[in-house]
Structure formats: C-alpha cells, structure tokens
CSV table of C-alpha atoms in Angstrom, one decimal:
chain,number,residue,atom,x,y,z
A,1,MET,CA,-49.3,2.4,-35.1
A,2,MET,CA,-48.6,5.7,-36.7
A,3,SER,CA,-51.2,8.7,-36.6
A,4,PRO,CA,-51.8,11.3,-39.2
A,5,GLU,CA,-49.6,13.9,-37.4
A,6,SER,CA,-46.9,11.1,-37.6
A,7,VAL,CA,-47.6,10.3,-41.1
A,8,GLN,CA,-47.4,13.9,-41.9
A,9,ASP,CA,-44.2,14.2,-40.2
A,10,TRP,CA,-42.8,11.2,-41.7
A,11,LEU,CA,-43.7,12.4,-45.3
A,12,ASP,CA,-42.5,16.4,-44.7
A,13,GLU,CA,-39.3,14.3,-43.7
A,14,HIS,CA,-38.8,11.3,-46.3
A,15,PHE,CA,-41.0,11.9,-49.2
A,16,ALA,CA,-39.2,14.4,-51.6
A,17,GLU,CA,-36.0,12.4,-50.7
A,18,VAL,CA,-37.5,9.3,-51.9
A,19,VAL,CA,-38.7,10.3,-55.0
A,20,ALA,CA,-35.3,12.1,-55.9
A,21,ARG,CA,-33.6,9.1,-55.2
A,22,ARG,CA,-35.9,6.6,-57.3
A,23,GLU,CA,-35.7,9.1,-60.3
A,24,VAL,CA,-39.5,9.5,-60.2
A,25,PRO,CA,-39.8,13.1,-61.8
A,26,GLY,CA,-43.3,14.2,-59.7
A,27,ALA,CA,-45.5,12.1,-57.3
A,28,SER,CA,-48.4,12.9,-55.3
A,29,VAL,CA,-49.2,11.2,-52.3
A,30,ALA,CA,-52.6,10.9,-49.9
A,31,VAL,CA,-53.0,9.1,-46.9
A,32,LEU,CA,-56.8,8.4,-45.1
A,33,ALA,CA,-56.3,7.4,-41.3
A,34,GLU,CA,-58.8,8.3,-38.6
A,35,GLY,CA,-61.0,10.1,-40.7
A,36,ARG,CA,-58.5,12.5,-41.7
A,37,VAL,CA,-56.2,13.1,-44.8
A,38,VAL,CA,-53.0,14.2,-45.1
A,39,THR,CA,-51.0,14.7,-48.0
A,40,ALA,CA,-47.6,15.4,-49.7
A,41,ALA,CA,-45.7,16.4,-53.3
A,42,ALA,CA,-42.5,16.6,-54.3
A,43,GLY,CA,-40.7,16.7,-57.7
A,44,VAL,CA,-41.6,18.5,-60.8
A,45,LEU,CA,-44.8,17.9,-63.4
A,46,SER,CA,-43.1,18.1,-66.3
A,47,THR,CA,-39.1,17.8,-66.8
A,48,ALA,CA,-39.3,19.9,-69.7
A,49,THR,CA,-40.8,23.0,-67.8
A,50,GLY,CA,-40.0,22.6,-64.3
A,51,VAL,CA,-43.1,23.4,-63.5
A,52,GLU,CA,-43.2,22.2,-59.2
A,53,ALA,CA,-45.8,19.5,-58.2
A,54,THR,CA,-48.1,20.4,-55.5
A,55,THR,CA,-50.6,19.0,-53.7
A,56,ASP,CA,-53.0,20.3,-55.9
A,57,SER,CA,-52.1,18.9,-59.1
A,58,VAL,CA,-53.7,16.7,-61.1
A,59,PHE,CA,-51.9,13.2,-62.0
A,60,GLN,CA,-53.6,10.6,-64.3
A,61,ILE,CA,-54.9,7.4,-62.4
A,62,GLY,CA,-55.2,5.4,-65.2
A,63,SER,CA,-57.2,2.2,-64.7
A,64,ILE,CA,-58.1,3.3,-61.5
A,65,THR,CA,-60.7,5.0,-63.4
A,66,LYS,CA,-62.4,1.5,-63.5
A,67,LEU,CA,-63.8,2.0,-60.0
A,68,TRP,CA,-65.1,4.9,-61.1
A,69,THR,CA,-67.2,3.1,-63.9
A,70,SER,CA,-67.8,0.7,-61.7
A,71,ALA,CA,-69.4,2.6,-59.4
A,72,LEU,CA,-71.5,4.3,-61.9
A,73,VAL,CA,-72.9,0.6,-63.1
A,74,MET,CA,-73.8,-0.4,-59.6
A,75,GLN,CA,-76.0,3.1,-59.1
A,76,LEU,CA,-77.8,1.8,-62.1
A,77,VAL,CA,-78.2,-1.8,-60.2
A,78,ASP,CA,-79.1,0.8,-57.1
A,79,ASP,CA,-81.6,2.4,-59.3
A,80,GLY,CA,-83.1,-0.5,-60.4
A,81,LEU,CA,-82.0,-0.1,-64.0
A,82,VAL,CA,-79.5,-3.3,-64.3
A,83,ASP,CA,-79.6,-6.6,-63.3
A,84,LEU,CA,-75.9,-7.6,-63.0
A,85,ASP,CA,-76.8,-11.2,-64.2
A,86,ALA,CA,-78.9,-10.4,-67.4
A,87,PRO,CA,-77.7,-10.6,-70.6
A,88,LEU,CA,-76.3,-7.3,-71.2
A,89,ARG,CA,-78.2,-7.2,-74.5
A,90,THR,CA,-81.3,-6.5,-72.8
A,91,TYR,CA,-79.8,-2.8,-72.1
A,92,LEU,CA,-77.6,-3.1,-74.8
A,93,PRO,CA,-79.2,-4.6,-78.1
A,94,ASP,CA,-76.2,-3.4,-80.2
A,95,PHE,CA,-73.7,-4.7,-78.3
A,96,THR,CA,-71.7,-7.6,-80.5
A,97,VAL,CA,-68.3,-9.2,-80.4
A,98,GLY,CA,-67.3,-11.7,-82.9
A,99,ASP,CA,-68.7,-14.6,-81.4
A,100,ALA,CA,-72.5,-14.6,-81.6
A,101,ALA,CA,-73.3,-17.4,-78.9
A,102,ALA,CA,-71.1,-15.3,-77.0
A,103,SER,CA,-72.6,-11.9,-77.3
A,104,ALA,CA,-75.9,-13.3,-76.3
A,105,ALA,CA,-74.7,-14.0,-73.2
A,106,ILE,CA,-72.2,-11.8,-71.6
A,107,THR,CA,-73.4,-9.9,-68.3
A,108,THR,CA,-72.8,-6.8,-67.0
A,109,ARG,CA,-71.0,-9.1,-63.5
A,110,GLN,CA,-68.8,-10.5,-66.0
A,111,LEU,CA,-67.6,-7.3,-67.5
A,112,LEU,CA,-66.9,-5.8,-63.8
A,113,CYS,CA,-65.0,-9.0,-63.1
A,114,HIS,CA,-62.6,-9.3,-66.3
A,115,VAL,CA,-64.3,-12.9,-67.4
A,116,ALA,CA,-66.4,-11.8,-70.8
A,117,GLY,CA,-63.4,-13.6,-72.7
A,118,PHE,CA,-63.3,-11.3,-75.5
A,119,GLU,CA,-59.8,-9.4,-76.9
A,120,GLY,CA,-59.2,-6.8,-74.2
A,121,ASP,CA,-56.9,-4.5,-75.5
A,122,VAL,CA,-58.6,-2.8,-78.4
A,123,PHE,CA,-57.7,1.0,-78.0
A,124,THR,CA,-59.4,2.3,-81.6
A,125,ASP,CA,-59.2,6.0,-81.5
A,126,THR,CA,-63.0,6.9,-82.3
A,127,GLY,CA,-62.0,10.8,-82.6
A,128,ARG,CA,-62.9,13.5,-79.3
A,129,GLY,CA,-66.2,14.7,-79.7
A,130,ALA,CA,-69.1,12.9,-77.2
A,131,ASP,CA,-70.3,10.1,-79.2
A,132,ALA,CA,-66.6,8.4,-78.8
A,133,VAL,CA,-67.5,5.4,-76.6
A,134,GLU,CA,-70.7,5.3,-78.8
A,135,ARG,CA,-68.8,4.6,-82.0
A,136,TYR,CA,-65.8,2.4,-80.2
A,137,LEU,CA,-68.9,0.4,-79.6
A,138,ALA,CA,-69.9,-0.2,-82.9
A,139,SER,CA,-65.9,-0.7,-83.8
A,140,ILE,CA,-65.6,-4.0,-81.8
A,141,ARG,CA,-67.9,-5.9,-83.5
A,142,ASP,CA,-65.9,-8.1,-84.9
A,143,ILE,CA,-63.4,-8.7,-82.0
A,144,PRO,CA,-62.1,-12.1,-81.5
A,145,GLN,CA,-63.5,-13.9,-78.4
A,146,LEU,CA,-60.8,-15.8,-77.0
A,147,PHE,CA,-62.8,-18.0,-74.4
A,148,GLU,CA,-66.1,-19.0,-73.1
A,149,PRO,CA,-67.6,-16.0,-71.0
A,150,GLY,CA,-67.1,-16.9,-67.1
A,151,GLU,CA,-64.2,-19.1,-68.1
A,152,VAL,CA,-61.2,-17.5,-66.9
A,153,PHE,CA,-59.7,-13.9,-65.6
A,154,SER,CA,-58.5,-11.7,-68.3
A,155,TYR,CA,-57.8,-8.0,-67.5
A,156,ASN,CA,-60.0,-6.2,-70.1
A,157,ASN,CA,-59.9,-2.6,-70.9
A,158,THR,CA,-62.4,-3.3,-74.0
A,159,GLY,CA,-65.2,-4.8,-71.7
A,160,PHE,CA,-64.8,-1.3,-69.3
A,161,VAL,CA,-65.7,0.8,-72.5
A,162,VAL,CA,-68.6,-1.1,-73.1
A,163,LEU,CA,-69.7,-0.6,-69.5
A,164,GLY,CA,-69.3,3.3,-69.9
A,165,ARG,CA,-71.4,2.6,-73.3
A,166,LEU,CA,-73.7,1.1,-70.8
A,167,VAL,CA,-73.9,4.2,-68.5
A,168,GLU,CA,-74.4,6.5,-71.4
A,169,VAL,CA,-77.4,5.0,-72.7
A,170,LEU,CA,-79.0,4.4,-69.5
A,171,ARG,CA,-78.3,7.9,-68.0
A,172,GLY,CA,-79.1,9.6,-71.4
A,173,LYS,CA,-75.4,11.8,-71.6
A,174,PRO,CA,-71.7,11.4,-72.5
A,175,PHE,CA,-69.4,9.5,-69.5
A,176,ASP,CA,-67.6,12.2,-68.4
A,177,GLU,CA,-71.0,14.1,-67.8
A,178,VAL,CA,-72.4,10.9,-66.2
A,179,LEU,CA,-69.2,10.4,-63.8
A,180,VAL,CA,-68.8,14.5,-62.3
A,181,GLY,CA,-72.5,14.9,-62.3
A,182,ARG,CA,-73.1,11.4,-60.2
A,183,LEU,CA,-69.6,11.1,-58.7
A,184,ALA,CA,-67.3,14.1,-58.4
A,185,ALA,CA,-70.0,16.7,-57.7
A,186,PRO,CA,-72.0,15.2,-54.8
A,187,LEU,CA,-68.5,13.9,-53.3
A,188,GLY,CA,-67.9,17.5,-53.4
A,189,LEU,CA,-64.5,16.6,-55.1
A,190,THR,CA,-62.8,19.9,-57.0
A,191,HIS,CA,-59.8,18.8,-59.4
A,192,VAL,CA,-61.7,15.8,-60.8
A,193,SER,CA,-60.6,16.2,-64.4
A,194,PRO,CA,-62.0,13.6,-67.3
A,195,SER,CA,-60.4,15.0,-70.1
A,196,PRO,CA,-57.7,17.6,-70.8
A,197,TYR,CA,-59.9,20.2,-71.3
A,198,GLU,CA,-60.8,20.2,-67.3
A,199,ALA,CA,-57.0,19.0,-66.6
A,200,ILE,CA,-55.6,21.9,-68.1
A,201,MET,CA,-57.4,24.3,-65.4
A,202,HIS,CA,-55.1,23.1,-63.0
A,203,ARG,CA,-51.5,22.2,-62.2
A,204,ALA,CA,-51.4,19.0,-64.6
A,205,ALA,CA,-48.6,16.2,-64.4
A,206,VAL,CA,-47.4,15.3,-67.8
A,207,GLY,CA,-45.9,11.5,-68.2
A,208,HIS,CA,-42.3,10.6,-68.8
A,209,VAL,CA,-40.9,7.5,-70.4
A,210,LEU,CA,-37.1,6.3,-70.7
A,211,GLY,CA,-35.3,8.6,-72.7
A,212,GLU,CA,-32.4,6.7,-75.1
A,213,GLY,CA,-30.0,7.7,-71.8
A,214,GLY,CA,-32.2,5.8,-69.5
A,215,ALA,CA,-33.5,9.0,-67.5
A,216,PRO,CA,-37.5,9.7,-67.9
A,217,VAL,CA,-38.3,12.4,-70.8
A,218,PRO,CA,-41.7,13.9,-71.2
A,219,ALA,CA,-44.0,11.6,-73.3
A,220,PRO,CA,-44.9,12.3,-76.8
A,221,PHE,CA,-48.9,13.0,-76.0
A,222,TRP,CA,-50.7,13.6,-72.8
A,223,ALA,CA,-53.4,10.9,-72.8
A,224,LEU,CA,-54.9,7.9,-75.0
A,225,ALA,CA,-58.1,8.0,-77.0
A,226,ARG,CA,-61.3,9.5,-75.6
A,227,SER,CA,-62.7,6.5,-76.7
A,228,ASN,CA,-61.2,4.1,-73.7
A,229,ALA,CA,-61.7,6.7,-71.1
A,230,PRO,CA,-64.1,4.6,-69.1
A,231,ALA,CA,-61.0,2.1,-68.9
A,232,GLY,CA,-58.7,4.6,-67.6
A,233,SER,CA,-57.3,6.6,-70.6
A,234,MET,CA,-57.4,10.3,-69.3
A,235,LEU,CA,-59.1,10.9,-66.1
A,236,ALA,CA,-57.0,13.2,-63.8
A,237,MET,CA,-57.1,14.0,-60.4
A,238,THR,CA,-55.4,14.9,-57.3
A,239,ALA,CA,-54.7,12.2,-54.7
A,240,ARG,CA,-57.0,13.9,-52.1
A,241,ASP,CA,-60.1,13.7,-54.5
A,242,LEU,CA,-59.0,10.0,-55.4
A,243,LEU,CA,-59.5,9.1,-51.4
A,244,GLY,CA,-62.7,11.4,-51.4
A,245,PHE,CA,-64.0,8.9,-53.7
A,246,VAL,CA,-62.7,6.1,-51.7
A,247,ALA,CA,-63.8,7.5,-48.4
A,248,MET,CA,-67.5,7.1,-49.7
A,249,HIS,CA,-67.0,3.4,-50.1
A,250,LEU,CA,-65.2,3.3,-46.5
A,251,ALA,CA,-68.2,5.0,-45.2
A,252,GLY,CA,-71.1,2.8,-47.1
A,253,GLY,CA,-71.6,4.8,-49.4
A,254,SER,CA,-72.4,8.1,-47.9
A,255,GLY,CA,-75.8,8.4,-50.0
A,256,VAL,CA,-74.0,7.8,-53.5
A,257,LEU,CA,-74.1,3.8,-53.3
A,258,GLU,CA,-77.0,2.2,-51.6
A,259,PRO,CA,-75.7,0.5,-48.3
A,260,GLY,CA,-74.8,-2.9,-48.8
A,261,THR,CA,-73.5,-2.1,-52.1
A,262,VAL,CA,-69.7,-1.5,-51.5
A,263,ALA,CA,-69.8,-4.9,-49.4
A,264,ALA,CA,-71.1,-6.7,-52.6
A,265,MET,CA,-68.1,-4.8,-54.6
A,266,TRP,CA,-65.7,-6.4,-52.3
A,267,GLN,CA,-67.0,-9.7,-52.6
A,268,PRO,CA,-64.6,-12.0,-54.7
A,269,GLN,CA,-66.1,-13.4,-57.8
A,270,VAL,CA,-62.9,-15.0,-59.5
A,271,LYS,CA,-59.8,-16.0,-58.4
A,272,LEU,CA,-56.5,-15.1,-60.1
A,273,PRO,CA,-53.5,-17.6,-60.8
A,274,ARG,CA,-50.4,-16.1,-59.2
A,275,LEU,CA,-49.3,-12.9,-61.0
A,276,SER,CA,-46.8,-10.0,-60.7
A,277,GLY,CA,-48.4,-7.0,-58.8
A,278,MET,CA,-51.9,-8.2,-58.9
A,279,GLY,CA,-54.2,-9.7,-56.0
A,280,GLU,CA,-55.8,-13.1,-55.3
A,281,SER,CA,-59.1,-12.0,-56.4
A,282,TRP,CA,-61.3,-9.4,-58.5
A,283,GLY,CA,-64.5,-8.4,-57.2
A,284,LEU,CA,-67.1,-6.0,-59.1
A,285,GLY,CA,-64.7,-3.5,-60.3
A,286,TRP,CA,-61.8,-4.0,-57.6
A,287,GLU,CA,-58.7,-5.7,-57.0
A,288,MET,CA,-58.5,-7.4,-53.9
A,289,ALA,CA,-56.6,-10.0,-51.3
A,290,GLU,CA,-56.0,-10.9,-47.8
A,291,HIS,CA,-52.9,-10.2,-46.2
A,292,ASP,CA,-51.9,-10.8,-42.4
A,293,GLY,CA,-55.5,-11.7,-41.7
A,294,HIS,CA,-57.2,-8.3,-43.3
A,295,ALA,CA,-58.6,-7.8,-46.4
A,296,VAL,CA,-56.5,-5.4,-48.7
A,297,VAL,CA,-58.4,-3.7,-51.7
A,298,GLY,CA,-57.5,-1.6,-54.4
A,299,HIS,CA,-56.3,-1.1,-58.2
A,300,ASP,CA,-53.4,0.2,-59.9
A,301,GLY,CA,-53.3,2.3,-63.3
A,302,GLY,CA,-50.7,3.0,-66.1
A,303,THR,CA,-50.8,5.6,-69.1
A,304,VAL,CA,-48.9,7.3,-70.8
A,305,GLY,CA,-45.6,7.6,-68.6
A,306,GLN,CA,-48.0,8.3,-65.6
A,307,ALA,CA,-48.7,5.4,-62.8
A,308,ALA,CA,-51.2,5.4,-59.9
A,309,PHE,CA,-51.5,3.1,-56.8
A,310,LEU,CA,-54.6,3.0,-54.7
A,311,ARG,CA,-54.7,0.4,-51.4
A,312,VAL,CA,-57.4,0.1,-48.8
A,313,VAL,CA,-57.6,-1.6,-45.5
A,314,PRO,CA,-61.5,-1.1,-44.9
A,315,ASP,CA,-61.5,-2.6,-41.5
A,316,HIS,CA,-58.7,0.0,-40.5
A,317,GLY,CA,-60.4,2.5,-42.2
A,318,VAL,CA,-57.1,3.3,-44.1
A,319,ALA,CA,-56.5,4.0,-47.7
A,320,ILE,CA,-53.0,5.3,-49.5
A,321,ALA,CA,-53.0,7.4,-53.2
A,322,LEU,CA,-49.9,7.6,-54.9
A,323,LEU,CA,-49.7,9.1,-57.9
A,324,THR,CA,-46.5,9.6,-60.3
A,325,ASN,CA,-45.7,10.5,-63.9
A,326,GLY,CA,-42.2,8.0,-64.4
A,327,GLY,CA,-39.5,6.8,-63.2
A,328,ASP,CA,-39.1,4.0,-60.6
A,329,VAL,CA,-42.7,3.8,-60.2
A,330,PHE,CA,-42.9,0.3,-58.0
A,331,GLY,CA,-39.8,0.8,-56.3
A,332,ILE,CA,-41.4,4.3,-54.7
A,333,PHE,CA,-44.3,1.9,-54.5
A,334,GLU,CA,-42.4,0.0,-52.0
A,335,ASP,CA,-40.8,3.3,-50.1
A,336,VAL,CA,-43.7,5.0,-49.4
A,337,LEU,CA,-47.3,3.2,-50.1
A,338,ALA,CA,-46.3,-0.3,-48.7
A,339,HIS,CA,-44.3,1.0,-45.9
A,340,LEU,CA,-47.0,3.4,-44.4
A,341,LEU,CA,-49.8,0.6,-44.6
A,342,LYS,CA,-47.9,-1.2,-42.3
A,343,GLU,CA,-47.1,1.9,-40.2
A,344,LEU,CA,-50.8,2.2,-40.2
A,345,THR,CA,-52.4,-0.9,-39.9
A,346,GLY,CA,-49.5,-3.7,-39.3
A,347,VAL,CA,-50.1,-5.1,-42.8
A,348,THR,CA,-47.5,-6.2,-44.8
A,349,LEU,CA,-47.7,-6.2,-48.4
A,350,PRO,CA,-46.4,-9.4,-50.0
A,351,GLY,CA,-43.2,-8.7,-51.9
A,352,ARG,CA,-43.6,-8.9,-55.6
A,353,PRO,CA,-42.8,-12.5,-57.0
A,354,MET,CA,-38.8,-13.7,-57.1
A,355,PRO,CA,-37.1,-16.2,-59.2
A,356,PRO,CA,-36.1,-19.0,-57.1
A,357,ALA,CA,-32.2,-19.6,-56.1
A,358,GLU,CA,-32.1,-23.0,-57.6
A,359,PRO,CA,-35.0,-22.9,-60.3
A,360,GLU,CA,-36.4,-26.6,-60.8
A,361,ALA,CA,-36.0,-27.9,-64.6
A,362,ILE,CA,-38.8,-28.5,-66.5
A,363,ASP,CA,-39.9,-29.7,-69.9
A,364,PRO,CA,-40.9,-26.4,-72.0
A,365,ALA,CA,-42.6,-28.5,-74.5
A,366,PRO,CA,-46.4,-27.4,-73.8
A,367,TYR,CA,-45.7,-23.7,-73.5
A,368,LEU,CA,-43.2,-23.4,-76.6
A,369,GLY,CA,-44.7,-21.5,-79.6
A,370,ARG,CA,-46.7,-18.4,-80.5
A,371,TYR,CA,-49.2,-16.0,-79.0
A,372,ALA,CA,-50.6,-12.7,-80.0
A,373,ASP,CA,-53.0,-10.3,-79.0
A,374,THR,CA,-54.2,-6.9,-80.7
A,375,ILE,CA,-51.1,-5.3,-79.2
A,376,THR,CA,-48.3,-8.0,-78.8
A,377,GLU,CA,-47.0,-10.8,-80.4
A,378,ILE,CA,-45.5,-12.9,-78.0
A,379,THR,CA,-42.9,-15.9,-78.8
A,380,VAL,CA,-41.4,-18.4,-76.5
A,381,GLY,CA,-38.7,-21.1,-77.4
A,382,GLN,CA,-35.7,-22.8,-76.1
A,383,ASP,CA,-31.9,-22.4,-77.3
A,384,ALA,CA,-29.8,-25.0,-77.9
A,385,ASP,CA,-28.3,-24.7,-74.4
A,386,GLY,CA,-31.5,-25.5,-73.0
A,387,VAL,CA,-32.9,-21.8,-72.2
A,388,ILE,CA,-36.1,-20.8,-72.2
A,389,TRP,CA,-36.3,-17.3,-73.7
A,390,LEU,CA,-39.7,-15.0,-74.4
A,391,ASP,CA,-39.6,-12.4,-77.0
A,392,ARG,CA,-42.7,-10.0,-76.8
A,393,VAL,CA,-42.7,-7.1,-79.5
A,394,PRO,CA,-45.4,-4.1,-79.4
A,395,LYS,CA,-47.8,-3.3,-82.1
A,396,GLY,CA,-50.5,-1.2,-82.9
A,397,VAL,CA,-51.3,2.0,-80.2
A,398,ILE,CA,-48.2,0.5,-77.3
A,399,ALA,CA,-45.4,0.7,-80.1
A,400,GLU,CA,-47.3,4.3,-81.4
A,401,ILE,CA,-46.2,5.6,-77.8
A,402,GLY,CA,-42.4,4.1,-77.9
A,403,GLU,CA,-42.8,0.4,-76.2
A,404,LYS,CA,-39.4,-1.2,-77.0
A,405,PRO,CA,-39.7,-4.8,-78.1
A,406,LEU,CA,-38.4,-7.3,-75.0
A,407,ARG,CA,-36.4,-10.7,-74.4
A,408,ILE,CA,-36.6,-12.1,-71.1
A,409,ARG,CA,-35.0,-15.1,-70.0
A,410,LEU,CA,-37.6,-17.6,-68.3
A,411,VAL,CA,-37.2,-20.0,-65.3
A,412,HIS,CA,-39.8,-22.3,-63.5
A,413,PHE,CA,-41.6,-20.4,-60.9
A,414,ASP,CA,-44.5,-22.7,-59.6
A,415,GLY,CA,-46.8,-25.3,-61.5
A,416,ASP,CA,-47.2,-24.2,-64.9
A,417,SER,CA,-45.8,-20.4,-64.3
A,418,LEU,CA,-42.0,-19.2,-65.1
A,419,ILE,CA,-40.6,-16.1,-64.0
A,420,SER,CA,-38.1,-13.7,-65.6
A,421,ALA,CA,-34.9,-14.8,-64.2
A,422,GLU,CA,-33.8,-10.9,-64.5
A,423,PRO,CA,-35.9,-8.0,-63.4
A,424,PHE,CA,-37.2,-5.6,-66.1
A,425,ARG,CA,-38.8,-2.0,-64.8
A,426,GLY,CA,-38.1,-3.2,-60.9
A,427,ILE,CA,-40.0,-6.5,-61.3
A,428,HIS,CA,-39.8,-10.1,-62.3
A,429,PRO,CA,-43.2,-10.8,-64.3
A,430,VAL,CA,-44.8,-14.1,-64.2
A,431,PHE,CA,-45.8,-15.9,-67.0
A,432,ALA,CA,-48.6,-18.5,-66.4
A,433,PHE,CA,-49.1,-21.2,-69.3
A,434,ILE,CA,-53.2,-22.3,-68.6
A,435,GLY,CA,-55.4,-24.2,-70.7
A,436,ARG,CA,-54.4,-27.6,-73.1
A,437,ASP,CA,-55.4,-28.4,-76.2
A,438,GLU,CA,-55.5,-31.9,-78.0
A,439,THR,CA,-51.9,-32.4,-78.4
A,440,GLY,CA,-51.0,-31.4,-74.6
A,441,LEU,CA,-49.9,-27.7,-75.7
A,442,ALA,CA,-50.9,-24.6,-73.4
A,443,LYS,CA,-53.5,-22.8,-74.9
A,444,TYR,CA,-52.9,-19.2,-73.5
A,445,VAL,CA,-50.4,-17.4,-71.7
A,446,HIS,CA,-51.3,-15.1,-68.8
A,447,TYR,CA,-49.6,-12.3,-67.5
A,448,GLY,CA,-52.8,-10.5,-66.1
A,449,ARG,CA,-54.4,-10.5,-69.7
A,450,VAL,CA,-54.9,-13.7,-71.5
A,451,VAL,CA,-52.8,-14.3,-74.9
A,452,ALA,CA,-54.4,-17.0,-77.2
A,453,ARG,CA,-51.8,-18.9,-78.7
A,454,THR,CA,-51.7,-18.2,-82.7
A,455,ARG,CA,-50.8,-21.5,-84.2
A,456,LYS,CA,-49.0,-25.1,-82.7
A,457,GLY,CA,-45.8,-26.1,-82.8
A,458,THR,CA,-42.2,-25.4,-81.3
A,459,VAL,CA,-39.6,-23.1,-82.0
C-alpha cells in the first residue's frame, strides 16, 4: 500500500502529465490517508487568462454541496429540531408541490435520499438576493409529482433546495450564512466560497465547455442561479477544504455532528438500478456502494463546465477529492482518483458499464415513445433496420448553457435496461425503463433521474 509520502511523489511526477493528456484545462486533487492530506494542482484556471491552477485555487464542487446541505439538516436532527420521518410541513407549512396528498406526506428523509417523487430539475432563477431560496420554494407550488413519495429513487435537485429552505427557517439565517457559520468556520476551513463574492477573493477556476473545434473553451458564465445553491449551483472551495469536511465525518462528527449521526447517514436507504457512474444505494445524502468487501461512499458534482469527484473508504480512513474545470473528466477520474484509491486501500472501483460484445436481440416495444421533464425531451424509436435510437433534446436552463441535442444508438444491457452502443463523453450511458402502465408500456426512463412518459404509443 502507498504511504502519504509516496502518494505525494506520484502526484508530483504524474498529475500534470495526466491533466495535459486528458485535455483538462486545470485540476486540483487532495488525498487524505493516515490522518495526513497531500495535494497537487496542474493546468490553468481559465484558458482565456492562463492563470495557473494551484492547490489554494477554488473550484466549484457542484452537487457535492448536497453533502454539506445534508450535514446541516442532520445538525437540526441532532438538536431535536427535526424528525426525519415527520411530514416536512411540520416545519415548512408553506411547502407545496402540484400534488396535494404528496405535499402533505413528503418527509425530510425522503428528500435526503431522493425518493420524494416530484420534478427534480427545476432551476428557476429567483434573483441574487438573500431571499432567493425562500422565493424558490414559492415558485415550485405547481411542479408535477412524477410518482408516489418513496416509490423510486430519482435524483432530485429541487428537493435539496427545499432542504436548504428548511435549514434557513429553523436557523433564522440565509443558507450561505448557516453553511459558513455551522460547518466551514468550526472546521477551520479558509477557502469555502458559497458565492462568487467569496470566490473572487481567491484564485477561482472557470468552467470550460466544448467549443466548435472540440477543444475546451471558457463557459459563458461562472455559476448557475443562487436559488439552487443548496443543491450545488455555486459552492466553491479547495480540494483540501473539501477533505477537511470529510475528515469531520471520518472522526465521528468532531463535535459538528453527534456521535452516531455519521453512521446513520452512511446506512443505505434506497437501492438504485445499475446506472452509469452511480452507486448501488443512497444513504442520507451520500452515494454508497460496496467494492472488494469495503464500503465506499461519496458524491460527484457538475456545474457549468466544472466537474468534481469525492470518494471515501471509511474503514481505511482514506478520502480523495478531485476537482476539474473541463476536458476528459472521466478519464482523469480513472487515471488519478481510481488509481490512487486502489493503491491506498486495495479497493478497485468498478469500470463504467460497457455494451455487450454481442447484444441480445429484444422487443423494444415497451420502451418506445416520448418522455419529458422540465429540462429534457427524450424520444425512443426504432428505425426500419430494427436499430433502437434515443434522441435527447435539452430545453430550459440546460439548453441556455449550451447543452446540445444528442442522438444515441441503444442496445440491450440487462433486464429492462439499454445502453449506448457508442461512448458519449467517455462513458456509455445506461437507460433503465421502469414501471408499466395498463398497456404494458414503460412509465419512466431512468438515467439517474426519472423522466415520465408523455403520451402512449410508439414512434
């Protein structure tokens, strides 16, 4: 097994080369092992400015922010202010979505493990003021309930904004202030930046998207709306600070969370279908899996051209945070994070799903049709040669930030799951078709998020 010293030697020798080879503009990594943190950085924060990425540079952590929101919610539980299984309206009387019965029944636990069932990709911009999250809560009163609370896992950004509002109401302060005051400050973290106003005080990474020639170019703006901050729209920090937050969990809460609370957060709450790049189950905020007999927990995050990865092996006391601002982010994940995790713990992270060499011939009739949510329209069809195609058209904020329409050839993967025959951004996305209506058609397509069928029939 590698020591912290040998990890540092490996990073000094290889990290910059990997960043360049994977065409990642800039990246930062931190590794926690044997109670010590070693770090490295390489590349540039923006190809437009050429400013060098350093270990004290802040990158957006995207949806890894949900772990911070989860910790704030569990502090409320520790303080006796929230019962995870009581209706959320006990604490947020104004919480309402499009289904009255679901609105009255949804619990905090269901929000933490992504089974609340309402539309999860609502990115309404409610302004830059301290009331952005409060106004967001009022804006979702009519969003659709896709399935019964507790029925199925569907990754839900909207739900974590609701949790952010729960934190605001019970702490009496805006979400950003609570995050800094109850997590960053007690842990002595110096570069945690909940908005661009703090990030600009440090060396801040700019996200990159693919330009017309295929090379990464600076994204058209730095962050998404403040209203989605509790879900991960703008929180930035150094890789070292992210591991400072993780170290608190590995130490059993360190006075920030009560003894036993971390263990409860790392208990599986809901199992997931096999999907690209996601774990086997979800805990209270945390993504979870078991590999080589060891629990591995973590989360990934993506914002406008930035991608972040966090993996923790609790029984080894090892954690790795990798922050990037574009390029082949899955490639650098394999070359750096997965490699070092194996060297430090013996745990091999499974490769991402691959299409079978000889896919089984299937009848795709139950899967064909149209599916839609607020950011995506998906059509699954079959051509005259029997080839199955999935067309995904972005809309709303996803289209605004430059996401392009996608056409994918699908083949059978496993059960009611199909997989992309060709790679897309370094992975083969898996699409699970779940539920059946009275005619035998799939109700939903699941690729981490559940998207509901919009009308019956085939195309």
